[in-house]
PDB file of C-alpha atoms in Angstrom:
ATOM      1  CA  UNK A   1      39.183 -59.602 -20.056  1.00 38.00           C
ATOM      2  CA  UNK A   2      39.362 -58.584 -24.277  1.00 37.00           C
ATOM      3  CA  UNK A   3      35.992 -57.131 -24.889  1.00 45.00           C
ATOM      4  CA  UNK A   4      35.390 -57.204 -21.711  1.00 52.00           C
ATOM      5  CA  UNK A   5      36.676 -54.384 -21.207  1.00 61.00           C
ATOM      6  CA  UNK A   6      35.573 -52.332 -23.660  1.00 82.00           C
ATOM      7  CA  UNK A   7      31.796 -52.384 -22.145  1.00 90.00           C
ATOM      8  CA  UNK A   8      29.922 -50.395 -20.098  1.00 94.00           C
ATOM      9  CA  UNK A   9      28.676 -51.771 -17.045  1.00 95.00           C
ATOM     10  CA  UNK A  10      26.033 -49.327 -15.450  1.00 95.00           C
ATOM     11  CA  UNK A  11      23.815 -51.226 -13.326  1.00 94.00           C
ATOM     12  CA  UNK A  12      20.428 -49.263 -12.907  1.00 91.00           C
ATOM     13  CA  UNK A  13      19.400 -48.752  -9.517  1.00 88.00           C
ATOM     14  CA  UNK A  14      15.346 -47.784  -7.648  1.00 82.00           C
ATOM     15  CA  UNK A  15      11.704 -49.011  -5.925  1.00 79.00           C
ATOM     16  CA  UNK A  16      10.103 -51.046  -8.214  1.00 76.00           C
ATOM     17  CA  UNK A  17       7.592 -48.984 -10.793  1.00 77.00           C
ATOM     18  CA  UNK A  18      10.139 -45.863 -10.656  1.00 78.00           C
ATOM     19  CA  UNK A  19      10.840 -47.104 -14.389  1.00 81.00           C
ATOM     20  CA  UNK A  20      14.255 -49.009 -15.192  1.00 87.00           C
ATOM     21  CA  UNK A  21      13.805 -51.147 -16.949  1.00 86.00           C
ATOM     22  CA  UNK A  22      12.027 -48.086 -19.443  1.00 84.00           C
ATOM     23  CA  UNK A  23      14.704 -46.583 -19.038  1.00 86.00           C
ATOM     24  CA  UNK A  24      16.879 -49.476 -20.085  1.00 89.00           C
ATOM     25  CA  UNK A  25      14.476 -50.140 -23.368  1.00 88.00           C
ATOM     26  CA  UNK A  26      14.879 -46.287 -23.846  1.00 86.00           C
ATOM     27  CA  UNK A  27      18.532 -46.583 -24.087  1.00 89.00           C
ATOM     28  CA  UNK A  28      18.730 -49.082 -26.198  1.00 91.00           C
ATOM     29  CA  UNK A  29      15.865 -48.086 -28.602  1.00 86.00           C
ATOM     30  CA  UNK A  30      14.247 -51.063 -28.211  1.00 87.00           C
ATOM     31  CA  UNK A  31      12.058 -53.652 -25.867  1.00 87.00           C
ATOM     32  CA  UNK A  32      14.590 -55.810 -24.417  1.00 90.00           C
ATOM     33  CA  UNK A  33      13.520 -55.490 -20.556  1.00 87.00           C
ATOM     34  CA  UNK A  34       9.684 -56.583 -19.697  1.00 82.00           C
ATOM     35  CA  UNK A  35       7.565 -53.829 -18.880  1.00 74.00           C
ATOM     36  CA  UNK A  36       4.393 -53.741 -16.020  1.00 63.00           C
ATOM     37  CA  UNK A  37       1.820 -51.781 -16.543  1.00 55.00           C
ATOM     38  CA  UNK A  38       0.628 -51.427 -13.054  1.00 52.00           C
ATOM     39  CA  UNK A  39       2.390 -49.730 -10.279  1.00 49.00           C
ATOM     40  CA  UNK A  40       2.951 -53.297  -8.895  1.00 50.00           C
ATOM     41  CA  UNK A  41       4.857 -54.568 -11.543  1.00 49.00           C
ATOM     42  CA  UNK A  42       8.085 -54.912 -11.118  1.00 55.00           C
ATOM     43  CA  UNK A  43      10.884 -56.895 -12.305  1.00 56.00           C
ATOM     44  CA  UNK A  44      11.051 -60.462 -10.539  1.00 69.00           C
ATOM     45  CA  UNK A  45      14.318 -60.525 -11.227  1.00 82.00           C
ATOM     46  CA  UNK A  46      18.038 -58.844 -12.082  1.00 88.00           C
ATOM     47  CA  UNK A  47      18.503 -59.395 -16.191  1.00 91.00           C
ATOM     48  CA  UNK A  48      21.776 -58.496 -17.952  1.00 94.00           C
ATOM     49  CA  UNK A  49      21.372 -57.600 -21.413  1.00 94.00           C
ATOM     50  CA  UNK A  50      24.857 -55.782 -23.970  1.00 94.00           C
ATOM     51  CA  UNK A  51      24.350 -53.572 -27.342  1.00 94.00           C
ATOM     52  CA  UNK A  52      25.518 -51.138 -29.454  1.00 93.00           C
ATOM     53  CA  UNK A  53      24.787 -47.836 -28.979  1.00 91.00           C
ATOM     54  CA  UNK A  54      26.493 -44.818 -30.228  1.00 86.00           C
ATOM     55  CA  UNK A  55      29.031 -47.434 -31.472  1.00 88.00           C
ATOM     56  CA  UNK A  56      29.647 -48.053 -27.565  1.00 89.00           C
ATOM     57  CA  UNK A  57      29.686 -51.467 -26.175  1.00 93.00           C
ATOM     58  CA  UNK A  58      26.874 -50.993 -23.093  1.00 95.00           C
ATOM     59  CA  UNK A  59      25.647 -54.019 -21.119  1.00 96.00           C
ATOM     60  CA  UNK A  60      22.394 -52.925 -17.927  1.00 96.00           C
ATOM     61  CA  UNK A  61      22.003 -54.540 -15.877  1.00 95.00           C
ATOM     62  CA  UNK A  62      18.099 -54.574 -14.814  1.00 91.00           C
ATOM     63  CA  UNK A  63      17.788 -54.990 -10.579  1.00 88.00           C
ATOM     64  CA  UNK A  64      14.441 -56.221  -8.814  1.00 79.00           C
ATOM     65  CA  UNK A  65      13.246 -52.725  -6.483  1.00 70.00           C
ATOM     66  CA  UNK A  66      16.599 -54.001  -3.916  1.00 70.00           C
ATOM     67  CA  UNK A  67      15.051 -51.150  -2.085  1.00 67.00           C
ATOM     68  CA  UNK A  68      11.759 -53.044  -2.386  1.00 65.00           C
ATOM     69  CA  UNK A  69      10.176 -55.189   1.214  1.00 60.00           C
ATOM     70  CA  UNK A  70       8.045 -57.327  -0.408  1.00 70.00           C
ATOM     71  CA  UNK A  71      10.786 -60.157  -1.241  1.00 72.00           C
ATOM     72  CA  UNK A  72      11.848 -62.679   1.567  1.00 78.00           C
ATOM     73  CA  UNK A  73      15.480 -62.216   2.168  1.00 77.00           C
ATOM     74  CA  UNK A  74      17.067 -64.715   0.588  1.00 80.00           C
ATOM     75  CA  UNK A  75      15.146 -64.163  -3.170  1.00 83.00           C
ATOM     76  CA  UNK A  76      16.756 -60.818  -2.290  1.00 83.00           C
ATOM     77  CA  UNK A  77      20.052 -61.505  -1.766  1.00 85.00           C
ATOM     78  CA  UNK A  78      20.198 -63.844  -4.342  1.00 87.00           C
ATOM     79  CA  UNK A  79      19.483 -61.754  -7.245  1.00 88.00           C
ATOM     80  CA  UNK A  80      21.387 -58.604  -5.434  1.00 88.00           C
ATOM     81  CA  UNK A  81      24.401 -61.901  -6.101  1.00 89.00           C
ATOM     82  CA  UNK A  82      23.596 -62.918  -9.636  1.00 91.00           C
ATOM     83  CA  UNK A  83      23.969 -58.309 -10.076  1.00 92.00           C
ATOM     84  CA  UNK A  84      27.487 -58.723  -8.369  1.00 91.00           C
ATOM     85  CA  UNK A  85      28.717 -61.553 -11.109  1.00 93.00           C
ATOM     86  CA  UNK A  86      26.871 -59.162 -14.223  1.00 93.00           C
ATOM     87  CA  UNK A  87      28.564 -56.344 -13.369  1.00 93.00           C
ATOM     88  CA  UNK A  88      31.676 -58.221 -11.797  1.00 92.00           C
ATOM     89  CA  UNK A  89      34.652 -57.448 -12.116  1.00 93.00           C
ATOM     90  CA  UNK A  90      32.269 -54.266 -10.848  1.00 93.00           C
ATOM     91  CA  UNK A  91      30.115 -51.501 -12.844  1.00 94.00           C
ATOM     92  CA  UNK A  92      30.722 -48.052 -14.366  1.00 94.00           C
ATOM     93  CA  UNK A  93      28.059 -46.590 -13.543  1.00 93.00           C
ATOM     94  CA  UNK A  94      25.035 -47.041 -11.575  1.00 91.00           C
ATOM     95  CA  UNK A  95      22.247 -45.141 -12.764  1.00 90.00           C
ATOM     96  CA  UNK A  96      19.391 -44.349  -9.714  1.00 85.00           C
ATOM     97  CA  UNK A  97      16.106 -44.110 -10.936  1.00 84.00           C
ATOM     98  CA  UNK A  98      13.637 -42.047  -9.225  1.00 78.00           C
ATOM     99  CA  UNK A  99      10.211 -41.304 -10.587  1.00 74.00           C
ATOM    100  CA  UNK A 100       9.298 -37.629  -9.871  1.00 66.00           C
ATOM    101  CA  UNK A 101       5.315 -37.417  -9.454  1.00 61.00           C
ATOM    102  CA  UNK A 102       5.775 -39.468  -6.600  1.00 58.00           C
ATOM    103  CA  UNK A 103       8.388 -38.306  -4.453  1.00 60.00           C
ATOM    104  CA  UNK A 104       7.225 -39.705  -1.681  1.00 67.00           C
ATOM    105  CA  UNK A 105       8.789 -41.600   1.793  1.00 70.00           C
ATOM    106  CA  UNK A 106       9.042 -44.562  -0.040  1.00 67.00           C
ATOM    107  CA  UNK A 107      11.153 -42.938  -3.274  1.00 66.00           C
ATOM    108  CA  UNK A 108      12.911 -41.572   0.332  1.00 69.00           C
ATOM    109  CA  UNK A 109      13.615 -44.325   2.126  1.00 70.00           C
ATOM    110  CA  UNK A 110      15.007 -45.480  -1.337  1.00 70.00           C
ATOM    111  CA  UNK A 111      18.028 -41.893  -1.002  1.00 70.00           C
ATOM    112  CA  UNK A 112      17.751 -43.369   3.073  1.00 72.00           C
ATOM    113  CA  UNK A 113      19.147 -46.508   2.010  1.00 72.00           C
ATOM    114  CA  UNK A 114      21.089 -45.583  -1.158  1.00 72.00           C
ATOM    115  CA  UNK A 115      23.159 -43.560   1.589  1.00 69.00           C
ATOM    116  CA  UNK A 116      23.997 -46.133   4.174  1.00 70.00           C
ATOM    117  CA  UNK A 117      24.626 -48.578   1.678  1.00 70.00           C
ATOM    118  CA  UNK A 118      27.044 -46.959  -1.034  1.00 74.00           C
ATOM    119  CA  UNK A 119      30.037 -45.443  -0.151  1.00 73.00           C
ATOM    120  CA  UNK A 120      31.931 -42.105  -0.661  1.00 73.00           C
ATOM    121  CA  UNK A 121      33.594 -43.859  -3.617  1.00 77.00           C
ATOM    122  CA  UNK A 122      30.222 -45.399  -5.030  1.00 80.00           C
ATOM    123  CA  UNK A 123      29.093 -42.155  -4.603  1.00 80.00           C
ATOM    124  CA  UNK A 124      31.407 -40.669  -8.440  1.00 85.00           C
ATOM    125  CA  UNK A 125      30.226 -44.187 -10.112  1.00 89.00           C
ATOM    126  CA  UNK A 126      26.645 -42.367  -9.646  1.00 86.00           C
ATOM    127  CA  UNK A 127      23.695 -40.522 -11.685  1.00 85.00           C
ATOM    128  CA  UNK A 128      20.176 -39.233 -11.209  1.00 82.00           C
ATOM    129  CA  UNK A 129      18.264 -40.227 -13.186  1.00 83.00           C
ATOM    130  CA  UNK A 130      14.207 -38.628 -12.460  1.00 77.00           C
ATOM    131  CA  UNK A 131      11.134 -40.088 -14.359  1.00 75.00           C
ATOM    132  CA  UNK A 132       7.640 -39.381 -15.283  1.00 63.00           C
ATOM    133  CA  UNK A 133       7.163 -41.764 -18.265  1.00 50.00           C
ATOM    134  CA  UNK A 134       5.936 -46.257 -18.150  1.00 46.00           C
ATOM    135  CA  UNK A 135       5.141 -45.733 -21.385  1.00 47.00           C
ATOM    136  CA  UNK A 136       8.166 -47.112 -22.896  1.00 46.00           C
ATOM    137  CA  UNK A 137       6.047 -46.566 -27.348  1.00 50.00           C
ATOM    138  CA  UNK A 138       5.698 -43.263 -26.785  1.00 49.00           C
ATOM    139  CA  UNK A 139       9.974 -42.651 -25.105  1.00 48.00           C
ATOM    140  CA  UNK A 140      10.905 -44.934 -28.128  1.00 52.00           C
ATOM    141  CA  UNK A 141       9.883 -42.517 -30.887  1.00 54.00           C
ATOM    142  CA  UNK A 142      10.688 -39.064 -29.058  1.00 57.00           C
ATOM    143  CA  UNK A 143      12.998 -37.284 -30.422  1.00 51.00           C
ATOM    144  CA  UNK A 144      13.354 -35.405 -28.080  1.00 56.00           C
ATOM    145  CA  UNK A 145      14.164 -38.268 -25.534  1.00 65.00           C
ATOM    146  CA  UNK A 146      16.182 -39.849 -27.951  1.00 72.00           C
ATOM    147  CA  UNK A 147      18.777 -36.824 -28.305  1.00 74.00           C
ATOM    148  CA  UNK A 148      18.259 -36.573 -23.964  1.00 77.00           C
ATOM    149  CA  UNK A 149      19.898 -40.345 -24.169  1.00 81.00           C
ATOM    150  CA  UNK A 150      22.545 -39.490 -25.748  1.00 83.00           C
ATOM    151  CA  UNK A 151      23.225 -36.500 -23.565  1.00 83.00           C
ATOM    152  CA  UNK A 152      23.151 -38.833 -20.205  1.00 86.00           C
ATOM    153  CA  UNK A 153      25.364 -41.463 -21.049  1.00 88.00           C
ATOM    154  CA  UNK A 154      27.195 -38.743 -21.630  1.00 88.00           C
ATOM    155  CA  UNK A 155      27.504 -37.479 -18.696  1.00 87.00           C
ATOM    156  CA  UNK A 156      27.995 -41.554 -18.088  1.00 88.00           C
ATOM    157  CA  UNK A 157      31.535 -41.410 -19.955  1.00 90.00           C
ATOM    158  CA  UNK A 158      32.282 -37.890 -18.638  1.00 89.00           C
ATOM    159  CA  UNK A 159      31.458 -39.576 -15.158  1.00 87.00           C
ATOM    160  CA  UNK A 160      33.976 -42.812 -16.900  1.00 89.00           C
ATOM    161  CA  UNK A 161      36.975 -40.015 -17.166  1.00 90.00           C
ATOM    162  CA  UNK A 162      37.256 -37.948 -13.836  1.00 88.00           C
ATOM    163  CA  UNK A 163      37.542 -41.688 -12.839  1.00 88.00           C
ATOM    164  CA  UNK A 164      40.171 -42.944 -15.041  1.00 88.00           C
ATOM    165  CA  UNK A 165      38.876 -45.408 -17.147  1.00 87.00           C
ATOM    166  CA  UNK A 166      37.576 -46.842 -14.500  1.00 89.00           C
ATOM    167  CA  UNK A 167      34.956 -49.444 -13.315  1.00 91.00           C
ATOM    168  CA  UNK A 168      33.321 -49.485  -9.558  1.00 90.00           C
ATOM    169  CA  UNK A 169      35.241 -52.370  -7.774  1.00 87.00           C
ATOM    170  CA  UNK A 170      36.300 -53.806  -4.908  1.00 84.00           C
ATOM    171  CA  UNK A 171      38.021 -56.281  -3.451  1.00 83.00           C
ATOM    172  CA  UNK A 172      35.112 -58.509  -2.794  1.00 83.00           C
ATOM    173  CA  UNK A 173      34.316 -57.618  -6.802  1.00 89.00           C
ATOM    174  CA  UNK A 174      37.390 -57.892  -8.329  1.00 90.00           C
ATOM    175  CA  UNK A 175      37.745 -61.717  -5.890  1.00 89.00           C
ATOM    176  CA  UNK A 176      33.741 -62.929  -7.094  1.00 91.00           C
ATOM    177  CA  UNK A 177      35.743 -61.744 -10.969  1.00 94.00           C
ATOM    178  CA  UNK A 178      38.379 -63.742 -10.309  1.00 93.00           C
ATOM    179  CA  UNK A 179      36.393 -66.938  -9.607  1.00 91.00           C
ATOM    180  CA  UNK A 180      34.784 -66.342 -13.027  1.00 93.00           C
ATOM    181  CA  UNK A 181      37.643 -66.584 -14.849  1.00 93.00           C
ATOM    182  CA  UNK A 182      38.730 -69.708 -13.217  1.00 91.00           C
ATOM    183  CA  UNK A 183      35.386 -71.723 -13.821  1.00 90.00           C
ATOM    184  CA  UNK A 184      35.794 -70.697 -16.922  1.00 92.00           C
ATOM    185  CA  UNK A 185      39.302 -72.218 -17.800  1.00 90.00           C
ATOM    186  CA  UNK A 186      37.297 -74.974 -16.383  1.00 88.00           C
ATOM    187  CA  UNK A 187      34.604 -75.131 -18.550  1.00 88.00           C
ATOM    188  CA  UNK A 188      36.943 -74.286 -21.819  1.00 89.00           C
ATOM    189  CA  UNK A 189      37.577 -77.405 -22.273  1.00 89.00           C
ATOM    190  CA  UNK A 190      34.177 -79.208 -23.100  1.00 89.00           C
ATOM    191  CA  UNK A 191      32.663 -76.884 -24.174  1.00 88.00           C
ATOM    192  CA  UNK A 192      32.795 -77.801 -27.762  1.00 89.00           C
ATOM    193  CA  UNK A 193      31.106 -75.146 -29.866  1.00 91.00           C
ATOM    194  CA  UNK A 194      30.454 -72.294 -27.357  1.00 93.00           C
ATOM    195  CA  UNK A 195      32.341 -68.650 -27.525  1.00 92.00           C
ATOM    196  CA  UNK A 196      33.087 -66.905 -24.678  1.00 90.00           C
ATOM    197  CA  UNK A 197      30.408 -65.195 -24.031  1.00 88.00           C
ATOM    198  CA  UNK A 198      28.327 -68.297 -24.350  1.00 92.00           C
ATOM    199  CA  UNK A 199      30.620 -69.542 -21.444  1.00 93.00           C
ATOM    200  CA  UNK A 200      30.972 -66.510 -19.133  1.00 92.00           C
ATOM    201  CA  UNK A 201      27.397 -66.663 -19.077  1.00 90.00           C
ATOM    202  CA  UNK A 202      26.852 -70.208 -17.898  1.00 90.00           C
ATOM    203  CA  UNK A 203      29.894 -69.172 -15.395  1.00 92.00           C
ATOM    204  CA  UNK A 204      27.771 -66.426 -14.251  1.00 92.00           C
ATOM    205  CA  UNK A 205      24.711 -68.429 -12.542  1.00 87.00           C
ATOM    206  CA  UNK A 206      27.046 -71.408 -11.556  1.00 88.00           C
ATOM    207  CA  UNK A 207      28.885 -68.789  -9.319  1.00 91.00           C
ATOM    208  CA  UNK A 208      26.104 -66.926  -7.629  1.00 89.00           C
ATOM    209  CA  UNK A 209      24.209 -69.824  -7.186  1.00 88.00           C
ATOM    210  CA  UNK A 210      28.096 -71.371  -5.375  1.00 88.00           C
ATOM    211  CA  UNK A 211      27.348 -67.382  -3.821  1.00 88.00           C
ATOM    212  CA  UNK A 212      24.543 -67.944  -2.537  1.00 86.00           C
ATOM    213  CA  UNK A 213      24.932 -71.044  -0.850  1.00 86.00           C
ATOM    214  CA  UNK A 214      28.542 -70.313   0.434  1.00 84.00           C
ATOM    215  CA  UNK A 215      27.225 -66.804   2.326  1.00 84.00           C
ATOM    216  CA  UNK A 216      23.697 -69.442   3.157  1.00 82.00           C
ATOM    217  CA  UNK A 217      23.217 -66.798   6.776  1.00 81.00           C
ATOM    218  CA  UNK A 218      25.213 -64.094   5.844  1.00 83.00           C
ATOM    219  CA  UNK A 219      22.339 -60.936   6.838  1.00 83.00           C
ATOM    220  CA  UNK A 220      21.000 -59.447   3.363  1.00 83.00           C
ATOM    221  CA  UNK A 221      21.746 -56.169   4.128  1.00 80.00           C
ATOM    222  CA  UNK A 222      25.591 -57.115   4.588  1.00 81.00           C
ATOM    223  CA  UNK A 223      25.751 -58.927   1.108  1.00 83.00           C
ATOM    224  CA  UNK A 224      23.719 -55.059  -0.939  1.00 80.00           C
ATOM    225  CA  UNK A 225      26.874 -53.327   1.079  1.00 78.00           C
ATOM    226  CA  UNK A 226      29.414 -54.628  -0.053  1.00 79.00           C
ATOM    227  CA  UNK A 227      28.636 -54.133  -3.467  1.00 81.00           C
ATOM    228  CA  UNK A 228      28.038 -50.760  -2.904  1.00 78.00           C
ATOM    229  CA  UNK A 229      31.590 -51.293  -1.052  1.00 69.00           C
ATOM    230  CA  UNK A 230      30.989 -50.231   2.381  1.00 65.00           C
ATOM    231  CA  UNK A 231      33.501 -51.946   3.819  1.00 56.00           C
ATOM    232  CA  UNK A 232      32.834 -53.694   6.784  1.00 52.00           C
ATOM    233  CA  UNK A 233      30.115 -55.967   4.705  1.00 55.00           C
ATOM    234  CA  UNK A 234      33.484 -56.235   2.018  1.00 56.00           C
ATOM    235  CA  UNK A 235      35.202 -57.883   4.488  1.00 61.00           C
ATOM    236  CA  UNK A 236      32.241 -60.321   5.862  1.00 60.00           C
ATOM    237  CA  UNK A 237      31.552 -61.499   2.462  1.00 60.00           C
ATOM    238  CA  UNK A 238      34.882 -61.077   1.067  1.00 63.00           C
ATOM    239  CA  UNK A 239      35.785 -63.966   3.809  1.00 64.00           C
ATOM    240  CA  UNK A 240      33.688 -66.051   1.877  1.00 59.00           C
ATOM    241  CA  UNK A 241      34.099 -65.796  -1.300  1.00 60.00           C
ATOM    242  CA  UNK A 242      37.266 -65.681  -0.432  1.00 60.00           C
ATOM    243  CA  UNK A 243      37.555 -69.606  -0.010  1.00 58.00           C
ATOM    244  CA  UNK A 244      35.544 -70.605  -2.683  1.00 54.00           C
ATOM    245  CA  UNK A 245      38.322 -68.667  -5.305  1.00 58.00           C
ATOM    246  CA  UNK A 246      40.719 -71.685  -3.034  1.00 58.00           C
ATOM    247  CA  UNK A 247      37.729 -74.189  -3.680  1.00 52.00           C
ATOM    248  CA  UNK A 248      37.429 -73.154  -7.144  1.00 48.00           C
ATOM    249  CA  UNK A 249      41.094 -72.559  -7.326  1.00 52.00           C
ATOM    250  CA  UNK A 250      42.203 -75.651  -6.482  1.00 50.00           C
ATOM    251  CA  UNK A 251      40.143 -78.252  -8.910  1.00 43.00           C
ATOM    252  CA  UNK A 252      41.613 -75.633 -11.835  1.00 43.00           C
ATOM    253  CA  UNK A 253      45.410 -75.151  -9.453  1.00 38.00           C
ATOM    254  CA  UNK A 254      45.176 -71.984 -11.008  1.00 31.00           C
ATOM    255  CA  UNK A 255      46.638 -68.990  -7.647  1.00 29.00           C
ATOM    256  CA  UNK A 256      46.956 -66.015  -9.693  1.00 31.00           C
ATOM    257  CA  UNK A 257      44.517 -63.565  -7.956  1.00 27.00           C
ATOM    258  CA  UNK A 258      45.105 -59.871  -7.387  1.00 27.00           C
ATOM    259  CA  UNK A 259      43.180 -57.835  -5.498  1.00 24.00           C
ATOM    260  CA  UNK A 260      41.841 -54.016  -5.433  1.00 23.00           C
ATOM    261  CA  UNK A 261      41.159 -52.364  -1.731  1.00 23.00           C
ATOM    262  CA  UNK A 262      38.292 -49.732  -1.418  1.00 26.00           C
ATOM    263  CA  UNK A 263      37.986 -48.053   1.239  1.00 24.00           C
ATOM    264  CA  UNK A 264      34.892 -46.489   3.580  1.00 23.00           C
ATOM    265  CA  UNK A 265      34.782 -43.156   3.639  1.00 27.00           C
ATOM    266  CA  UNK A 266      32.661 -40.605   5.815  1.00 28.00           C
ATOM    267  CA  UNK A 267      29.333 -39.665   3.762  1.00 27.00           C
ATOM    268  CA  UNK A 268      28.803 -36.384   5.951  1.00 30.00           C
ATOM    269  CA  UNK A 269      29.112 -34.109   2.945  1.00 30.00           C
ATOM    270  CA  UNK A 270      26.205 -36.202   0.582  1.00 30.00           C
ATOM    271  CA  UNK A 271      24.776 -33.163  -0.674  1.00 33.00           C
ATOM    272  CA  UNK A 272      27.705 -31.626  -0.820  1.00 32.00           C
ATOM    273  CA  UNK A 273      28.855 -34.101  -3.616  1.00 33.00           C
ATOM    274  CA  UNK A 274      28.566 -34.663  -7.469  1.00 35.00           C
ATOM    275  CA  UNK A 275      25.630 -36.722  -6.921  1.00 34.00           C
ATOM    276  CA  UNK A 276      23.752 -33.772  -5.845  1.00 33.00           C
ATOM    277  CA  UNK A 277      24.942 -31.657  -8.692  1.00 32.00           C
ATOM    278  CA  UNK A 278      23.636 -34.559 -11.275  1.00 35.00           C
ATOM    279  CA  UNK A 279      19.705 -34.281  -9.366  1.00 35.00           C
ATOM    280  CA  UNK A 280      19.736 -31.173  -9.870  1.00 32.00           C
ATOM    281  CA  UNK A 281      21.056 -30.860 -13.742  1.00 34.00           C
ATOM    282  CA  UNK A 282      19.168 -33.136 -14.817  1.00 35.00           C
ATOM    283  CA  UNK A 283      16.263 -32.090 -12.757  1.00 32.00           C
ATOM    284  CA  UNK A 284      16.168 -29.211 -14.319  1.00 35.00           C
ATOM    285  CA  UNK A 285      17.533 -30.198 -18.315  1.00 33.00           C
ATOM    286  CA  UNK A 286      13.888 -32.686 -16.979  1.00 34.00           C
ATOM    287  CA  UNK A 287      15.890 -35.799 -18.169  1.00 33.00           C
ATOM    288  CA  UNK A 288      12.671 -37.758 -18.316  1.00 32.00           C
TER     289      UNK A 288
END
């Protein structure tokens, strides 16, 4: 996958107003993601930006409040599918962003939803960050915050090392990557002077739209569960995704497909997991 394999893909999750976009801009050191200035503002669609930070290529995927209830099912499903195509063949880390000074029943609902949708495998890649500042100018100019960003990225790197350098993948995510690769092969002959990155960007939009059509009628919760590795959801979405893969493969006559199997684990020991320790450590050093 070339440079793709050297890039850290990080998915940012959290409720509207939790500070995901501000955190993303602080990590990058510039305002690449739009920030709202009131509690009702939100990232309206899934967006991904890539930049080199401390010598490491990082892709941050800012999600549009997957845990909010304001969106229609179809709108939310499209954004989940965009996230899936942006992070395929899988993210190296999930950042769960919570706003510490207003930890209400809504924030608790985020934790409950994560507990329902995250497989134990996915929890191994999750880090929780408490935020308390939405003023991006303050974040960017504060040296202490920049130091803590470095510490956060070091924490993510250590997590990746523990996971032996692998990304968090499952059969469905890997199949989506295969679909993207096949589409890239189909587009390349007529791509002119487009770079590999530009071809891939064009392809991802096409793939997410095709998946939306194929998954019409599939519950949004099932699609979200497939992203997070829940076995039943992965199996349901995978059947449809494989159908799309076979269709594209037939068009471009490429049939070499590899899959990675993801197991469903008992989430009973959630608060004894590394995720709980990460919450504790980040909170005590007042990371954000």
